[in-house]
Every structure is written in C-alpha cells, then in structure tokens.
mmCIF file of C-alpha atoms in Angstrom:
data_model
loop_
_atom_site.group_PDB
_atom_site.id
_atom_site.type_symbol
_atom_site.label_atom_id
_atom_site.label_comp_id
_atom_site.label_asym_id
_atom_site.label_seq_id
_atom_site.Cartn_x
_atom_site.Cartn_y
_atom_site.Cartn_z
ATOM 1 C CA MET A 666 -0.033 0.013 0.055
ATOM 2 C CA ARG A 667 1.216 3.380 -0.930
ATOM 3 C CA ARG A 668 0.615 5.601 2.009
ATOM 4 C CA ALA A 669 1.319 9.371 2.241
ATOM 5 C CA VAL A 670 1.228 11.815 5.151
ATOM 6 C CA PHE A 671 0.041 15.345 4.344
ATOM 7 C CA PRO A 672 1.262 17.347 7.429
ATOM 8 C CA GLY A 673 0.068 20.772 8.332
ATOM 9 C CA SER A 674 -1.687 22.942 10.821
ATOM 10 C CA PHE A 675 -4.731 23.403 8.559
ATOM 11 C CA ASP A 676 -5.706 26.522 10.420
ATOM 12 C CA PRO A 677 -8.103 26.329 8.521
ATOM 13 C CA ILE A 678 -7.912 23.906 5.673
ATOM 14 C CA THR A 679 -8.234 25.850 2.341
ATOM 15 C CA LEU A 680 -9.213 25.044 -1.152
ATOM 16 C CA GLY A 681 -5.530 24.907 -1.975
ATOM 17 C CA HIS A 682 -5.074 22.107 0.556
ATOM 18 C CA TYR A 683 -8.127 20.401 -0.771
ATOM 19 C CA ASP A 684 -6.696 20.567 -4.274
ATOM 20 C CA ILE A 685 -3.417 18.880 -3.152
ATOM 21 C CA ILE A 686 -5.302 16.169 -1.276
ATOM 22 C CA GLU A 687 -7.610 15.321 -4.049
ATOM 23 C CA ARG A 688 -4.729 15.020 -6.569
ATOM 24 C CA GLY A 689 -2.680 13.114 -3.946
ATOM 25 C CA LEU A 690 -5.410 10.437 -3.986
ATOM 26 C CA THR A 691 -4.517 9.736 -7.725
ATOM 27 C CA LEU A 692 -0.995 8.824 -6.621
ATOM 28 C CA PHE A 693 -1.513 7.112 -3.202
ATOM 29 C CA ASP A 694 -3.787 4.388 -1.939
ATOM 30 C CA GLU A 695 -4.170 6.369 1.180
ATOM 31 C CA VAL A 696 -3.517 9.787 2.431
ATOM 32 C CA ILE A 697 -3.248 10.669 6.106
ATOM 33 C CA LEU A 698 -4.007 14.202 6.865
ATOM 34 C CA ALA A 699 -1.775 14.831 9.932
ATOM 35 C CA ILE A 700 -2.697 17.915 11.925
ATOM 36 C CA GLY A 701 0.532 18.911 13.696
ATOM 37 C CA VAL A 702 0.190 20.166 17.254
ATOM 38 C CA ASN A 703 2.672 22.997 18.189
ATOM 39 C CA ALA A 704 2.145 24.279 21.710
ATOM 40 C CA ASP A 705 4.145 27.540 20.763
ATOM 41 C CA LYS A 706 1.793 28.419 18.010
ATOM 42 C CA LYS A 707 -1.457 30.450 18.581
ATOM 43 C CA TYR A 708 -4.289 29.055 16.312
ATOM 44 C CA MET A 709 -7.431 30.684 15.118
ATOM 45 C CA PHE A 710 -9.396 27.395 15.283
ATOM 46 C CA SER A 711 -9.181 24.807 17.982
ATOM 47 C CA LEU A 712 -7.626 21.392 17.133
ATOM 48 C CA GLU A 713 -11.013 19.817 17.415
ATOM 49 C CA GLU A 714 -12.564 22.411 14.948
ATOM 50 C CA ARG A 715 -9.811 21.895 12.451
ATOM 51 C CA LYS A 716 -10.168 18.134 12.647
ATOM 52 C CA GLN A 717 -13.894 18.433 12.242
ATOM 53 C CA PHE A 718 -13.638 20.742 9.210
ATOM 54 C CA ILE A 719 -11.360 18.150 7.484
ATOM 55 C CA GLU A 720 -13.344 15.112 8.484
ATOM 56 C CA GLU A 721 -16.575 16.710 7.097
ATOM 57 C CA ALA A 722 -14.871 17.828 3.877
ATOM 58 C CA PHE A 723 -13.792 14.298 3.112
ATOM 59 C CA LYS A 724 -16.581 12.137 4.622
ATOM 60 C CA GLY A 725 -17.420 9.404 2.286
ATOM 61 C CA GLU A 726 -13.662 9.134 1.029
ATOM 62 C CA PRO A 727 -12.375 5.907 2.852
ATOM 63 C CA ARG A 728 -8.825 6.529 1.580
ATOM 64 C CA ILE A 729 -8.450 9.601 3.731
ATOM 65 C CA LYS A 730 -7.612 9.433 7.394
ATOM 66 C CA VAL A 731 -7.422 12.530 9.738
ATOM 67 C CA MET A 732 -5.030 12.301 12.654
ATOM 68 C CA THR A 733 -3.154 14.653 14.992
ATOM 69 C CA TYR A 734 0.385 14.316 16.056
ATOM 70 C CA LYS A 735 3.102 16.017 17.981
ATOM 71 C CA GLY A 736 6.909 15.880 17.327
ATOM 72 C CA LEU A 737 8.798 15.169 14.109
ATOM 73 C CA THR A 738 6.827 14.322 10.958
ATOM 74 C CA VAL A 739 9.201 11.566 10.005
ATOM 75 C CA ASP A 740 8.603 9.851 13.339
ATOM 76 C CA PHE A 741 4.853 10.123 12.717
ATOM 77 C CA CYS A 742 5.199 8.690 9.386
ATOM 78 C CA LYS A 743 7.194 5.661 10.579
ATOM 79 C CA LYS A 744 4.450 4.981 13.183
ATOM 80 C CA GLN A 745 1.879 5.059 10.465
ATOM 81 C CA ASN A 746 3.929 2.948 7.887
ATOM 82 C CA ALA A 747 3.842 5.738 5.509
ATOM 83 C CA GLN A 748 6.531 5.914 2.788
ATOM 84 C CA PHE A 749 5.789 9.311 1.502
ATOM 85 C CA ILE A 750 5.215 12.923 2.720
ATOM 86 C CA LEU A 751 2.885 14.930 0.496
ATOM 87 C CA ARG A 752 3.443 18.638 0.280
ATOM 88 C CA GLY A 753 2.015 21.462 -1.827
ATOM 89 C CA LEU A 754 3.887 24.218 -3.498
ATOM 90 C CA ARG A 755 2.316 27.559 -4.410
ATOM 91 C CA ASN A 756 5.380 29.564 -5.452
ATOM 92 C CA PRO A 757 9.131 29.631 -5.580
ATOM 93 C CA GLY A 758 9.448 30.581 -1.830
ATOM 94 C CA ASP A 759 7.471 27.560 -0.842
ATOM 95 C CA PHE A 760 9.840 25.385 -2.892
ATOM 96 C CA GLU A 761 12.929 26.704 -1.175
ATOM 97 C CA PHE A 762 11.471 26.217 2.332
ATOM 98 C CA GLU A 763 10.052 22.798 1.639
ATOM 99 C CA LYS A 764 13.285 21.589 -0.227
ATOM 100 C CA ALA A 765 15.250 22.230 3.087
ATOM 101 C CA ILE A 766 12.731 20.417 5.176
ATOM 102 C CA ALA A 767 12.601 17.498 2.589
ATOM 103 C CA HIS A 768 16.388 17.118 2.560
ATOM 104 C CA THR A 769 16.503 17.126 6.377
ATOM 105 C CA ASN A 770 13.657 14.459 6.391
ATOM 106 C CA ARG A 771 15.461 12.336 3.954
ATOM 107 C CA LYS A 772 18.707 12.530 5.894
ATOM 108 C CA MET A 773 16.786 11.219 9.072
ATOM 109 C CA SER A 774 14.800 8.596 7.353
ATOM 110 C CA GLU A 775 13.923 6.795 4.135
ATOM 111 C CA ILE A 776 10.753 8.659 3.747
ATOM 112 C CA GLU A 777 10.395 10.422 0.414
ATOM 113 C CA THR A 778 8.740 13.776 -0.001
ATOM 114 C CA VAL A 779 6.570 14.249 -3.059
ATOM 115 C CA PHE A 780 5.749 17.754 -4.095
ATOM 116 C CA LEU A 781 2.591 18.784 -6.115
ATOM 117 C CA LEU A 782 2.170 22.252 -7.563
ATOM 118 C CA THR A 783 -1.190 23.870 -6.465
ATOM 119 C CA SER A 784 -3.519 24.329 -9.383
ATOM 120 C CA SER A 785 -3.076 27.807 -10.859
ATOM 121 C CA GLY A 786 -6.426 29.119 -9.785
ATOM 122 C CA LYS A 787 -5.685 28.258 -6.214
ATOM 123 C CA SER A 788 -2.110 29.117 -5.806
ATOM 124 C CA TYR A 789 -2.657 32.399 -4.156
ATOM 125 C CA ILE A 790 -4.641 30.779 -1.265
ATOM 126 C CA SER A 791 -3.003 30.454 2.104
ATOM 127 C CA SER A 792 -4.229 29.720 5.588
ATOM 128 C CA SER A 793 -2.733 33.058 6.786
ATOM 129 C CA ILE A 794 -4.530 35.003 4.129
ATOM 130 C CA VAL A 795 -7.808 33.245 5.018
ATOM 131 C CA ARG A 796 -7.432 34.021 8.774
ATOM 132 C CA ASP A 797 -6.718 37.719 7.834
ATOM 133 C CA VAL A 798 -9.959 37.793 5.727
ATOM 134 C CA ILE A 799 -11.983 36.092 8.738
ATOM 135 C CA ARG A 800 -10.430 38.596 11.212
ATOM 136 C CA ASN A 801 -11.705 41.456 9.119
ATOM 137 C CA GLY A 802 -15.085 40.043 8.435
ATOM 138 C CA GLY A 803 -14.623 39.104 4.828
ATOM 139 C CA ASP A 804 -16.245 36.397 2.797
ATOM 140 C CA VAL A 805 -14.071 33.247 2.712
ATOM 141 C CA SER A 806 -16.476 31.026 0.646
ATOM 142 C CA GLY A 807 -14.179 30.903 -2.368
ATOM 143 C CA LEU A 808 -11.100 30.192 -0.310
ATOM 144 C CA VAL A 809 -12.131 27.261 1.864
ATOM 145 C CA PRO A 810 -14.336 24.185 1.715
ATOM 146 C CA ASP A 811 -17.975 24.628 2.806
ATOM 147 C CA THR A 812 -17.214 22.638 5.872
ATOM 148 C CA VAL A 813 -15.180 25.477 7.471
ATOM 149 C CA LYS A 814 -17.613 27.242 9.769
ATOM 150 C CA VAL A 815 -16.404 30.730 10.459
ATOM 151 C CA LYS A 816 -17.846 32.573 13.565
ATOM 152 C CA GLN A 817 -18.034 36.344 12.647
ATOM 153 C CA ASN A 818 -17.601 39.149 14.984
ATOM 154 C CA GLU A 819 -15.087 37.427 17.284
#
C-alpha cells in the first residue's frame, strides 16, 4: 500500500489544501491528513474544529484518514507505515522552504517527499490570508471548503 502523510496545521483547511489532497489520492492508496500540534503556536481554530472541518470535507472518502500528532513528521510517518510525505507548492518561496525540510527529513529517514504544484487558480490561497480575511469580516467562501464554519464578529 502506498501511504502518504500530508502534514500541516490546517488553520483552517483551504481550497489549496483540498486541491493537493484530491490530486494526491490519484497517486497514493491512502492519504493521512496529519494535523501537527505545536504548543508554541497560537491557532485561530481549535484542534477539534480543524479536525472536524477536514473530516466533514472528506466524509465518504475511505482513503483519507485524519489524525493529530506532536513531534517530528518523519517519526509520525514511521508509526503510520507511510512511505511518503505529500506537500503542496504555491510559489518559489514555498519550494525553497520545503526543499530544506525534505532534505532534512530524507537525511533522518528513508521517507520520500512528493511535491505537487497547487492548481493555478488556487495558488494564491494560504491559511494566513484566510485568517486575515476572517479577522476582518470578509467572505471566505471561495477560499475554503464549505465545511469550514466561520464565527463572525469574534
């Protein structure tokens, strides 16, 4: 079985993430959406909310699992018997950042990183932009799956 881990904070999941996940399913038998837990990071959405957004977005897709983890992604991959890490690239800056992480992960393990370019119509979407739109009361309907429930005026 070809299993990939797609790690991220998914705060919140965006249509860019969704694009990479759907296309990843054409390459892998199973994709684990791994929500990383970082105690030093302040999230807009709780871990439970982020997990629920993703589970609802992919309900009915048995090849997707949603899990949370702490620590190194490569250690999580080993525990899940995943041979690949799936990552999306929006721009050259993403590539440089992700390349360094991929080289480090490869040095620590035999796990291979697979990069997919985000579809051109979604390459501008990032979770940080979505959070800014939410903070300012904007409409995020074209940026996130319908399962992302935004509480306005917070």
